[in-house]
Structures are given as structure tokens and as C-alpha cells.
């Protein structure tokens, strides 16, 4: 006979998780914080304290998942490696992503990109900011950071989507594999061009850093890691931007506060990724028998680390479903934790909190959600807005 929490976990559907995972997470945190969820094919871990604890034990909770679809699509990236193998690749990619380089080198470029995009629609008085600002800006910034000069916003976004769809192709859809394979080939060709250029003339890009590192990466490692950057460094800034813009547009008191004190944009960004974590769930695999949240997990057990849930854990955040930039500061886990803690946090903060949000609201003072369009929100593994139609008085 099933238990109450087993029945609840069995009843969870992917459609419900996609539409709104938060009520499901709330119940799981309360009755089954580590629960086998059949549609996910893994134990979902939903409490803040369990997630922060497991990220401190990477030798037990491994990132090297067996049968990883991400590895099938991208090759063996740093995100699916543990220990020294991971540390070495991370160290090679990391120098251009440090705060000092981001501030001095990347931020002015992000500003130019944001202004150029706003110029392209500011006279019109209406736009879908998801399609015309957030997506292209994140794509353009990421291409620059990687060193993929000349790659279009459209190709970057198409490649990113193909990588993400392939990494989540649990339905084994042959068309999805084919799209991912083609995108992978195109990425490899673009990487080859950059490698040829930066081998001769080093620059501040991530690909250049990987080649000229004291312990350089080989071409297979560079190809795989560029794919993980493209699959994991575009949609999160895009989604955090659109969610933050929407939250500010729909909270007049917050809007007034940030317009009069722009230093608050940083809080807007951090609260937006707490409120709707762009990566809502990521995988781990149990390497040694262990107890977590009252459940004994055997080696090989697959876990879904639900940071989207941890960020709404009521034992850490009061009124967790509300967007509130003045809430007491508590550590959210939208950037993950442990050895795989997001490598792009400073790039993300610069492009969203320091550039995209203040520039947009400064240049278009009367921006408003369009009364005619529909704002749509979806996803649970990756979650964010799908549309953001807005209007303003054209300049
Ligand atoms: C709001 C923006 C972002 C969010 C919320 C975010 C979130 C995350 C999370 C949760 C992880 C850990 C995944 C795991 O452990 O399985 C991660 C890792 C990573 N992120 Fe981000 N990310 C963001 C922006 C970026 C950007 C802009 C870049 C690239 C410039 C980037 C590059 C990476 C890389 C390379 C890793 C893998 C690190 C490793 O395995 O050591 N991220 N990110």
C-alpha cells in the first residue's frame, strides 16, 4: 500500500511542474523533502538545508552522472566531472570571469550592446523585451566573453536552445538529437575559427584563457566546455533579466525605490533569481550510501537538486512567494553551491544588475507591461518568462 507522500510524489506530472512547480515543492518540503518522483526519474531534493549540506560533500554527491544526456550532446564538460579533473578545467576557464576583468573589460562592452539593442526599438513604442532585448543581449554578451566573434545573436540563441533541448531529451526524440548534433557541429566550426585566431593573438576571452592556461585544455575539452557555456550561460541572464523587469514593472513601490536609488538594482537582480531561479533543478548522483532528509540513498541513485524550491523554503525566507527587494539578506542558492558554483556570477551581475536593468529603465522612463499582450511564464528545470510585451511613449 502506498504512503501519503508516495501517493503525492506519484501524482506529480511534468505538465504541472512546467506550469508552476512552487505549490508542488511546498508540499514536498513539508511531507517528503527527499522524494522519489517517477516522472522526473530521480529523487527530488527540495529543502534549503539539505541542498546546502549536500553541496559540501561532493565526494558523496557527484556531478559525474551515469548516462548523462548533457555528456551525450556536448561531450564531457567540466560540469560533469569531479575532483582534480574538474578543478583543472575550471581553473583554465576562470581568469576572464573574475570581477576585476569583468568590471574593466566586459562591462563597457555590455553597455554598448545594451544601448545598441535599445536604439533598434526605442522609436517604436512597443516591443517584446524577451525577444528583442533580453535574449539578444545575453547572446551578444556571451559570444564576446567566449571569443566567438562574428557569431550572430540568432545562432547563439539557436545553439543554446539546441544544447538545452538535447540535454533534456528524455523522450529520446530523434529530431531533437539531430538539431543538437547540427548545432554542435556549427559550434565546433566557430570554436576552430576562434582557436586559430587567439592561438596567434591571445585576448581576454574564455577560449583564449583555456588555450593559454598554465595547464592548457585540449581541443576536445575546449569544444565540450564552450558547449556548456553556450547551453548554460545564455538563458539564465536572459531569464533573470526578463523576470526582474517584469517584477519591477508590476511592483510600483519597488520601481520608485530603484529609480531614486540605482544601487538597489543589485538587490532587484538577487531577489529575481531567488524568486524565480533560472536553473530550477540540476542533477547529482550518489557515490556512497548516505542518509539525506531521512531517506537512505544507495550508490547510483539519481538526484534532482531543486534550487528553485530551496529559494522558496519558508524556514529561510519569510513570505517566500513574494518578490521583495527589502527582505532580510539570506543566502539564496540560484547560483548552486560547492565546487560547481556558477563560474559566470560576476558576468551575470554585471550584465543584468549593472547594465541591462538600469540602462533600460533610464532610457525608457515610462516603460509598462502592454495591456494588449500576454506575459507568459513557464518551466521547472529552466524557468523564466516566455514573452514580455511592453509599451512606452516613443522618443
Ligand atoms: C543569472 C544568471 C545565472 C544563473 C542563475 C546561473 C546558475 C548556475 C548554476 C545553478 C550552476 C551550477 C549547476 C550545477 O552545479 O549543476 C552554474 C554553473 C555554471 N555556470 Fe552559471 N548561471 C548564470 C549565469 C552564467 C553565465 C553568464 C555564465 C557564463 C559566462 C555561466 C557559466 C557557468 C558555468 C561554466 C558553470 C559550470 C561551473 C562548473 O562546473 O564548475 N553562468 N550556473
Tab-separated table of C-alpha atoms and ligand atoms in Angstrom:
chain	number	residue	atom	x	y	z
A	1	UNK	CA	0.000	0.000	0.000
A	2	UNK	CA	1.330	3.446	-0.913
A	3	UNK	CA	2.159	6.074	1.704
A	4	UNK	CA	0.608	9.551	1.586
A	5	UNK	CA	3.864	11.124	0.489
A	6	UNK	CA	4.463	8.302	-2.031
A	7	UNK	CA	0.999	8.880	-3.486
A	8	UNK	CA	1.667	12.594	-3.727
A	9	UNK	CA	5.049	12.089	-5.433
A	10	UNK	CA	3.475	9.570	-7.849
A	11	UNK	CA	0.782	12.090	-8.765
A	12	UNK	CA	3.242	14.814	-9.858
A	13	UNK	CA	3.147	15.430	-13.602
A	14	UNK	CA	5.660	17.178	-15.845
A	15	UNK	CA	2.861	19.438	-17.096
A	16	UNK	CA	2.136	20.647	-13.557
A	17	UNK	CA	5.837	21.134	-12.808
A	18	UNK	CA	6.234	23.147	-16.006
A	19	UNK	CA	3.192	25.337	-15.309
A	20	UNK	CA	4.015	26.107	-11.670
A	21	UNK	CA	6.410	23.945	-9.623
A	22	UNK	CA	6.143	26.028	-6.453
A	23	UNK	CA	2.991	24.563	-4.847
A	24	UNK	CA	4.383	21.077	-5.560
A	25	UNK	CA	7.706	21.979	-3.963
A	26	UNK	CA	5.938	23.413	-0.928
A	27	UNK	CA	4.193	20.097	-0.308
A	28	UNK	CA	7.368	18.095	-0.932
A	29	UNK	CA	9.358	20.253	1.526
A	30	UNK	CA	6.710	19.610	4.116
A	31	UNK	CA	5.954	15.898	3.696
A	32	UNK	CA	8.801	14.378	1.663
A	33	UNK	CA	11.885	16.616	1.304
A	34	UNK	CA	13.791	13.843	-0.472
A	35	UNK	CA	11.185	12.085	-2.615
A	36	UNK	CA	11.375	9.600	-5.465
A	37	UNK	CA	9.380	11.317	-8.224
A	38	UNK	CA	8.659	8.851	-11.046
A	39	UNK	CA	8.145	11.405	-13.839
A	40	UNK	CA	11.496	13.005	-13.025
A	41	UNK	CA	13.237	9.597	-12.791
A	42	UNK	CA	15.097	10.813	-9.713
A	43	UNK	CA	14.809	11.793	-6.065
A	44	UNK	CA	13.903	15.458	-5.824
A	45	UNK	CA	15.708	17.268	-3.001
A	46	UNK	CA	13.697	20.345	-2.055
A	47	UNK	CA	14.860	21.785	1.305
A	48	UNK	CA	17.410	24.587	1.559
A	49	UNK	CA	19.325	22.923	4.401
A	50	UNK	CA	19.677	19.550	2.616
A	51	UNK	CA	20.884	21.233	-0.575
A	52	UNK	CA	23.479	23.401	1.145
A	53	UNK	CA	24.641	20.362	3.154
A	54	UNK	CA	24.996	18.073	0.133
A	55	UNK	CA	26.930	20.669	-1.861
A	56	UNK	CA	29.589	20.500	0.888
A	57	UNK	CA	30.099	16.757	0.219
A	58	UNK	CA	30.950	16.427	-3.482
A	59	UNK	CA	32.673	13.084	-2.871
A	60	UNK	CA	29.256	11.647	-1.923
A	61	UNK	CA	27.051	13.737	-4.215
A	62	UNK	CA	28.838	13.500	-7.539
A	63	UNK	CA	28.326	15.679	-10.613
A	64	UNK	CA	29.514	12.820	-12.841
A	65	UNK	CA	26.129	11.348	-13.668
A	66	UNK	CA	25.972	7.972	-15.497
A	67	UNK	CA	24.194	8.109	-18.835
A	68	UNK	CA	24.167	11.932	-18.764
A	69	UNK	CA	22.290	13.330	-21.753
A	70	UNK	CA	24.305	16.513	-21.407
A	71	UNK	CA	27.503	14.498	-21.956
A	72	UNK	CA	25.928	12.763	-24.958
A	73	UNK	CA	25.120	16.138	-26.532
A	74	UNK	CA	28.105	18.272	-25.520
A	75	UNK	CA	30.915	15.802	-24.824
A	76	UNK	CA	32.476	15.515	-21.355
A	77	UNK	CA	32.215	19.031	-19.882
A	78	UNK	CA	33.614	20.341	-16.594
A	79	UNK	CA	30.069	20.316	-15.209
A	80	UNK	CA	30.007	16.500	-15.252
A	81	UNK	CA	33.441	15.999	-13.683
A	82	UNK	CA	34.546	15.779	-10.071
A	83	UNK	CA	37.749	16.416	-8.112
A	84	UNK	CA	41.029	17.281	-9.840
A	85	UNK	CA	39.714	16.750	-13.385
A	86	UNK	CA	37.034	19.362	-12.718
A	87	UNK	CA	39.306	21.783	-10.853
A	88	UNK	CA	41.845	21.818	-13.669
A	89	UNK	CA	39.291	22.730	-16.364
A	90	UNK	CA	37.592	25.294	-14.169
A	91	UNK	CA	40.917	26.952	-13.373
A	92	UNK	CA	41.712	27.253	-17.093
A	93	UNK	CA	38.380	28.944	-17.943
A	94	UNK	CA	38.083	31.186	-14.901
A	95	UNK	CA	40.519	34.172	-15.245
A	96	UNK	CA	38.401	36.249	-17.714
A	97	UNK	CA	35.361	35.859	-15.424
A	98	UNK	CA	36.952	37.455	-12.344
A	99	UNK	CA	35.307	40.609	-11.002
A	100	UNK	CA	38.197	42.917	-11.891
A	101	UNK	CA	38.296	41.821	-15.555
A	102	UNK	CA	34.503	41.878	-15.768
A	103	UNK	CA	34.398	45.451	-14.495
A	104	UNK	CA	37.283	46.801	-16.578
A	105	UNK	CA	36.909	44.829	-19.785
A	106	UNK	CA	33.446	43.324	-20.205
A	107	UNK	CA	31.129	45.855	-18.598
A	108	UNK	CA	31.776	48.652	-21.152
A	109	UNK	CA	31.108	46.134	-23.932
A	110	UNK	CA	27.877	45.004	-22.257
A	111	UNK	CA	26.835	48.684	-22.061
A	112	UNK	CA	27.472	49.215	-25.768
A	113	UNK	CA	25.486	46.077	-26.602
A	114	UNK	CA	22.525	47.122	-24.414
A	115	UNK	CA	22.385	50.627	-25.918
A	116	UNK	CA	22.632	49.302	-29.454
A	117	UNK	CA	19.669	46.992	-28.892
A	118	UNK	CA	17.580	49.716	-27.225
A	119	UNK	CA	18.395	52.030	-30.177
A	120	UNK	CA	16.896	49.424	-32.506
A	121	UNK	CA	13.408	49.647	-30.951
A	122	UNK	CA	13.209	52.810	-28.833
A	123	UNK	CA	11.369	54.805	-31.530
A	124	UNK	CA	8.657	52.207	-31.863
A	125	UNK	CA	6.778	52.498	-28.563
A	126	UNK	CA	6.241	48.762	-28.190
A	127	UNK	CA	8.331	45.600	-28.144
A	128	UNK	CA	8.527	42.107	-26.747
A	129	UNK	CA	11.536	42.555	-24.486
A	130	UNK	CA	12.081	38.821	-24.214
A	131	UNK	CA	12.712	38.520	-27.986
A	132	UNK	CA	14.164	41.930	-28.690
A	133	UNK	CA	16.254	42.743	-25.627
A	134	UNK	CA	16.838	40.014	-23.042
A	135	UNK	CA	17.602	37.132	-25.448
A	136	UNK	CA	19.779	39.032	-27.956
A	137	UNK	CA	21.664	40.927	-25.222
A	138	UNK	CA	22.529	37.742	-23.313
A	139	UNK	CA	23.565	36.106	-26.614
A	140	UNK	CA	25.744	39.002	-27.766
A	141	UNK	CA	27.451	39.356	-24.383
A	142	UNK	CA	28.167	35.634	-24.133
A	143	UNK	CA	29.595	35.424	-27.676
A	144	UNK	CA	32.032	38.229	-26.735
A	145	UNK	CA	33.035	36.648	-23.417
A	146	UNK	CA	33.747	33.326	-25.148
A	147	UNK	CA	35.604	34.970	-28.050
A	148	UNK	CA	33.129	33.826	-30.725
A	149	UNK	CA	33.469	36.986	-32.808
A	150	UNK	CA	31.079	37.337	-35.695
A	151	UNK	CA	28.566	34.756	-34.416
A	152	UNK	CA	25.024	36.208	-34.658
A	153	UNK	CA	22.595	36.586	-31.752
A	154	UNK	CA	20.255	34.278	-33.621
A	155	UNK	CA	22.814	31.494	-33.994
A	156	UNK	CA	23.877	31.804	-30.346
A	157	UNK	CA	20.254	31.501	-29.216
A	158	UNK	CA	19.513	28.625	-31.575
A	159	UNK	CA	22.633	26.746	-30.439
A	160	UNK	CA	21.842	27.371	-26.793
A	161	UNK	CA	18.299	26.052	-27.175
A	162	UNK	CA	19.516	23.002	-29.115
A	163	UNK	CA	22.059	22.182	-26.359
A	164	UNK	CA	19.445	22.552	-23.624
A	165	UNK	CA	16.815	20.548	-25.505
A	166	UNK	CA	19.350	17.788	-26.187
A	167	UNK	CA	20.455	17.733	-22.532
A	168	UNK	CA	16.800	17.259	-21.546
A	169	UNK	CA	15.798	14.857	-24.337
A	170	UNK	CA	14.492	12.139	-22.013
A	171	UNK	CA	11.779	11.406	-24.607
A	172	UNK	CA	14.579	10.315	-26.997
A	173	UNK	CA	13.120	12.412	-29.832
A	174	UNK	CA	15.356	11.811	-32.901
A	175	UNK	CA	14.673	15.298	-34.233
A	176	UNK	CA	16.000	16.845	-31.011
A	177	UNK	CA	19.187	14.751	-31.271
A	178	UNK	CA	19.617	15.808	-34.876
A	179	UNK	CA	19.183	19.510	-34.075
A	180	UNK	CA	21.677	19.207	-31.210
A	181	UNK	CA	24.162	17.384	-33.461
A	182	UNK	CA	23.930	20.059	-36.144
A	183	UNK	CA	24.268	22.874	-33.605
A	184	UNK	CA	27.240	21.032	-32.073
A	185	UNK	CA	28.968	20.877	-35.469
A	186	UNK	CA	28.376	24.583	-36.022
A	187	UNK	CA	29.754	25.406	-32.572
A	188	UNK	CA	32.852	23.286	-33.279
A	189	UNK	CA	33.424	25.216	-36.521
A	190	UNK	CA	33.091	28.577	-34.722
A	191	UNK	CA	35.437	27.350	-31.962
A	192	UNK	CA	38.010	26.327	-34.598
A	193	UNK	CA	37.998	29.880	-36.021
A	194	UNK	CA	38.494	31.409	-32.582
A	195	UNK	CA	41.190	28.919	-31.622
A	196	UNK	CA	43.131	29.766	-34.803
A	197	UNK	CA	42.863	33.491	-34.053
A	198	UNK	CA	43.629	33.527	-30.316
A	199	UNK	CA	46.462	30.989	-30.637
A	200	UNK	CA	48.322	33.668	-32.577
A	201	UNK	CA	46.944	36.677	-30.701
A	202	UNK	CA	45.787	36.000	-27.132
A	203	UNK	CA	42.896	38.134	-25.860
A	204	UNK	CA	40.618	38.399	-22.791
A	205	UNK	CA	38.196	35.685	-23.961
A	206	UNK	CA	37.427	32.399	-22.237
A	207	UNK	CA	38.630	30.360	-25.235
A	208	UNK	CA	41.932	32.233	-25.198
A	209	UNK	CA	42.247	31.561	-21.455
A	210	UNK	CA	41.650	27.835	-21.987
A	211	UNK	CA	44.410	27.685	-24.628
A	212	UNK	CA	46.991	29.820	-22.848
A	213	UNK	CA	46.375	28.489	-19.315
A	214	UNK	CA	49.449	27.191	-17.430
A	215	UNK	CA	47.808	23.761	-17.826
A	216	UNK	CA	46.012	24.259	-21.161
A	217	UNK	CA	42.933	22.363	-22.265
A	218	UNK	CA	42.953	20.198	-25.382
A	219	UNK	CA	40.612	20.824	-28.289
A	220	UNK	CA	38.039	18.206	-27.191
A	221	UNK	CA	37.824	19.799	-23.743
A	222	UNK	CA	37.536	23.277	-25.242
A	223	UNK	CA	34.747	22.167	-27.586
A	224	UNK	CA	32.780	20.487	-24.789
A	225	UNK	CA	33.217	23.382	-22.371
A	226	UNK	CA	32.245	26.021	-24.928
A	227	UNK	CA	29.054	23.997	-25.413
A	228	UNK	CA	28.318	24.029	-21.692
A	229	UNK	CA	28.902	27.790	-21.614
A	230	UNK	CA	26.515	28.248	-24.545
A	231	UNK	CA	23.925	25.876	-23.035
A	232	UNK	CA	24.285	27.372	-19.546
A	233	UNK	CA	25.401	30.987	-19.895
A	234	UNK	CA	22.685	32.471	-22.103
A	235	UNK	CA	19.217	31.568	-20.893
A	236	UNK	CA	19.982	32.370	-17.224
A	237	UNK	CA	20.964	36.014	-17.770
A	238	UNK	CA	18.109	36.300	-20.278
A	239	UNK	CA	15.585	34.858	-17.850
A	240	UNK	CA	16.819	36.760	-14.814
A	241	UNK	CA	16.628	39.983	-16.852
A	242	UNK	CA	13.072	39.417	-18.044
A	243	UNK	CA	11.808	38.274	-14.639
A	244	UNK	CA	13.460	41.275	-12.950
A	245	UNK	CA	11.999	43.728	-15.492
A	246	UNK	CA	8.548	42.221	-15.081
A	247	UNK	CA	8.795	42.244	-11.282
A	248	UNK	CA	9.771	45.926	-11.257
A	249	UNK	CA	7.040	46.860	-13.742
A	250	UNK	CA	4.427	45.185	-11.593
A	251	UNK	CA	5.651	46.487	-8.196
A	252	UNK	CA	5.299	50.302	-8.237
A	253	UNK	CA	6.913	50.783	-4.813
A	254	UNK	CA	9.979	48.811	-5.909
A	255	UNK	CA	10.135	50.811	-9.120
A	256	UNK	CA	10.048	54.135	-7.272
A	257	UNK	CA	12.753	52.916	-4.899
A	258	UNK	CA	15.206	51.772	-7.601
A	259	UNK	CA	14.640	54.800	-9.780
A	260	UNK	CA	15.626	57.067	-6.887
A	261	UNK	CA	18.437	54.785	-5.660
A	262	UNK	CA	20.047	52.864	-8.556
A	263	UNK	CA	22.328	50.951	-6.166
A	264	UNK	CA	19.199	48.863	-5.469
A	265	UNK	CA	19.383	47.222	-8.923
A	266	UNK	CA	21.762	44.698	-7.370
A	267	UNK	CA	19.022	43.704	-4.873
A	268	UNK	CA	16.481	43.532	-7.691
A	269	UNK	CA	18.708	41.059	-9.540
A	270	UNK	CA	19.452	38.872	-6.499
A	271	UNK	CA	15.795	38.830	-5.471
A	272	UNK	CA	14.691	37.996	-9.028
A	273	UNK	CA	16.907	34.904	-9.159
A	274	UNK	CA	15.818	33.890	-5.671
A	275	UNK	CA	12.162	34.320	-6.590
A	276	UNK	CA	12.382	32.505	-9.950
A	277	UNK	CA	15.658	30.575	-10.126
A	278	UNK	CA	16.613	30.433	-13.837
A	279	UNK	CA	18.072	26.939	-13.309
A	280	UNK	CA	15.390	25.426	-11.118
A	281	UNK	CA	16.848	21.922	-10.906
A	282	UNK	CA	20.217	20.303	-11.667
A	283	UNK	CA	21.364	16.690	-11.308
A	284	UNK	CA	23.705	14.860	-8.950
A	285	UNK	CA	24.395	11.163	-8.423
A	286	UNK	CA	25.027	9.400	-5.124
A	287	UNK	CA	28.528	7.856	-4.975
A	288	UNK	CA	28.336	6.283	-1.476
A	289	UNK	CA	25.429	5.032	0.627
A	290	UNK	CA	24.146	8.024	2.582
A	291	UNK	CA	21.150	9.321	4.506
A	292	UNK	CA	19.602	12.597	3.368
A	293	UNK	CA	16.394	14.155	4.637
A	294	UNK	CA	15.515	10.913	6.451
A	295	UNK	CA	15.895	8.776	3.297
A	296	UNK	CA	18.662	6.212	2.747
A	297	UNK	CA	20.130	6.615	-0.721
A	298	UNK	CA	22.084	3.827	-2.400
A	299	UNK	CA	25.124	4.427	-4.643
A	300	UNK	CA	23.967	5.238	-8.176
A	301	UNK	CA	20.774	6.987	-7.017
A	302	UNK	CA	19.998	9.980	-9.192
A	303	UNK	CA	19.031	13.241	-7.536
A	304	UNK	CA	17.370	16.431	-8.775
A	305	UNK	CA	18.689	19.357	-6.749
A	306	UNK	CA	15.722	21.743	-6.712
A	307	UNK	CA	17.322	25.115	-6.030
A	308	UNK	CA	14.083	26.718	-7.205
A	309	UNK	CA	12.458	25.094	-4.188
A	310	UNK	CA	15.269	25.894	-1.727
A	311	UNK	CA	14.947	29.556	-2.709
A	312	UNK	CA	11.341	29.489	-1.521
A	313	UNK	CA	11.968	27.485	1.640
A	314	UNK	CA	9.826	29.133	4.334
A	315	UNK	CA	12.307	28.129	7.049
A	316	UNK	CA	14.837	30.520	5.451
A	317	UNK	CA	12.766	33.154	3.613
A	318	UNK	CA	9.691	34.814	5.103
A	319	UNK	CA	6.744	35.125	2.670
A	320	UNK	CA	8.880	33.255	0.117
A	321	UNK	CA	6.426	33.615	-2.790
A	322	UNK	CA	6.606	37.420	-2.678
A	323	UNK	CA	9.106	39.464	-4.655
A	324	UNK	CA	10.600	41.789	-2.037
A	325	UNK	CA	13.937	43.513	-2.548
A	326	UNK	CA	13.969	44.686	1.065
A	327	UNK	CA	13.737	41.215	2.629
A	328	UNK	CA	16.491	40.427	5.146
A	329	UNK	CA	19.537	39.120	3.353
A	330	UNK	CA	19.709	35.287	3.371
A	331	UNK	CA	21.795	33.106	1.070
A	332	UNK	CA	19.814	32.031	-1.991
A	333	UNK	CA	21.146	29.092	-4.000
A	334	UNK	CA	20.280	30.193	-7.543
A	335	UNK	CA	23.987	30.006	-8.461
A	336	UNK	CA	24.314	26.494	-6.989
A	337	UNK	CA	26.972	25.692	-4.406
A	338	UNK	CA	30.150	23.685	-3.803
A	339	UNK	CA	32.770	23.051	-6.475
A	340	UNK	CA	30.415	23.767	-9.403
A	341	UNK	CA	29.190	27.117	-8.053
A	342	UNK	CA	28.392	29.205	-11.132
A	343	UNK	CA	31.500	30.415	-12.937
A	344	UNK	CA	29.581	33.269	-14.541
A	345	UNK	CA	28.187	35.050	-11.443
A	346	UNK	CA	30.188	38.267	-11.991
A	347	UNK	CA	29.401	38.325	-15.694
A	348	UNK	CA	25.724	37.792	-14.854
A	349	UNK	CA	25.652	40.510	-12.183
A	350	UNK	CA	27.436	42.985	-14.446
A	351	UNK	CA	25.266	42.429	-17.489
A	352	UNK	CA	21.937	42.282	-15.666
A	353	UNK	CA	22.217	44.338	-12.459
A	354	UNK	CA	24.781	46.922	-13.556
A	355	UNK	CA	23.885	47.287	-17.225
A	356	UNK	CA	20.627	45.876	-18.631
A	357	UNK	CA	18.193	46.918	-15.899
A	358	UNK	CA	19.445	50.445	-15.130
A	359	UNK	CA	20.042	51.257	-18.818
A	360	UNK	CA	16.599	50.119	-19.899
A	361	UNK	CA	14.717	51.982	-17.157
A	362	UNK	CA	16.874	55.060	-17.588
A	363	UNK	CA	16.339	55.242	-21.338
A	364	UNK	CA	12.633	54.365	-21.292
A	365	UNK	CA	11.224	56.059	-18.228
A	366	UNK	CA	7.539	55.211	-18.829
A	367	UNK	CA	8.004	51.538	-19.711
A	368	UNK	CA	4.860	49.496	-18.897
A	369	UNK	CA	3.552	45.976	-19.438
A	370	UNK	CA	1.435	46.052	-22.608
A	371	UNK	CA	-2.320	45.986	-21.945
A	372	UNK	CA	-2.712	44.085	-25.230
A	373	UNK	CA	-0.173	41.258	-24.998
A	374	UNK	CA	0.172	38.365	-22.591
A	375	UNK	CA	3.104	37.792	-20.239
A	376	UNK	CA	3.783	34.046	-20.119
A	377	UNK	CA	5.966	32.183	-17.621
A	378	UNK	CA	6.973	28.515	-17.720
A	379	UNK	CA	9.465	25.738	-16.958
A	380	UNK	CA	10.898	23.950	-13.958
A	381	UNK	CA	14.372	22.632	-14.966
A	382	UNK	CA	14.862	26.051	-16.571
A	383	UNK	CA	12.242	28.616	-15.629
A	384	UNK	CA	11.557	32.127	-16.856
A	385	UNK	CA	9.324	34.366	-18.899
A	386	UNK	CA	8.432	33.243	-22.406
A	387	UNK	CA	7.077	36.640	-23.503
A	388	UNK	CA	7.342	40.187	-22.146
A	389	UNK	CA	5.259	42.596	-24.258
A	390	UNK	CA	5.749	46.231	-23.204
A	391	UNK	CA	4.745	49.723	-24.354
A	392	UNK	CA	6.044	53.274	-23.813
A	393	UNK	CA	5.848	56.722	-25.336
A	394	UNK	CA	8.176	56.639	-28.347
A	395	UNK	CA	11.042	59.160	-28.191
B	1	LIG	C1	21.547	34.654	-13.579
B	1	LIG	C2	22.474	34.019	-14.227
B	1	LIG	C3	22.990	32.637	-13.906
B	1	LIG	C4	22.498	31.678	-13.058
B	1	LIG	C5	21.271	31.754	-12.159
B	1	LIG	C6	23.394	30.534	-13.148
B	1	LIG	C7	23.252	29.361	-12.421
B	1	LIG	C8	24.189	28.333	-12.400
B	1	LIG	C9	24.080	27.150	-11.572
B	1	LIG	C10	22.906	26.808	-10.651
B	1	LIG	C11	25.198	26.398	-11.781
B	1	LIG	C12	25.533	25.070	-11.114
B	1	LIG	C13	24.993	23.891	-11.881
B	1	LIG	C14	25.352	22.573	-11.297
B	1	LIG	O1	26.038	22.512	-10.247
B	1	LIG	O2	24.970	21.529	-11.870
B	1	LIG	C15	26.018	27.095	-12.762
B	1	LIG	C16	27.219	26.641	-13.232
B	1	LIG	C17	27.898	27.239	-14.270
B	1	LIG	N1	27.608	28.454	-14.846
B	1	LIG	FE1	26.067	29.693	-14.386
B	1	LIG	N2	24.384	30.820	-14.052
B	1	LIG	C18	24.181	32.084	-14.537
B	1	LIG	C19	24.967	32.759	-15.458
B	1	LIG	C20	26.088	32.243	-16.068
B	1	LIG	C21	26.864	32.922	-17.071
B	1	LIG	C22	26.576	34.325	-17.607
B	1	LIG	C23	27.884	32.072	-17.433
B	1	LIG	C24	28.985	32.281	-18.414
B	1	LIG	C25	29.559	33.442	-18.671
B	1	LIG	C26	27.740	30.860	-16.631
B	1	LIG	C27	28.584	29.777	-16.696
B	1	LIG	C28	28.515	28.677	-15.859
B	1	LIG	C29	29.460	27.568	-15.922
B	1	LIG	C30	30.619	27.414	-16.909
B	1	LIG	C31	29.071	26.662	-14.918
B	1	LIG	C32	29.744	25.344	-14.566
B	1	LIG	C33	30.750	25.543	-13.443
B	1	LIG	C34	31.457	24.267	-13.012
B	1	LIG	O3	31.028	23.157	-13.372
B	1	LIG	O4	32.439	24.396	-12.277
B	1	LIG	N3	26.639	31.012	-15.816
B	1	LIG	N4	25.384	28.276	-13.110
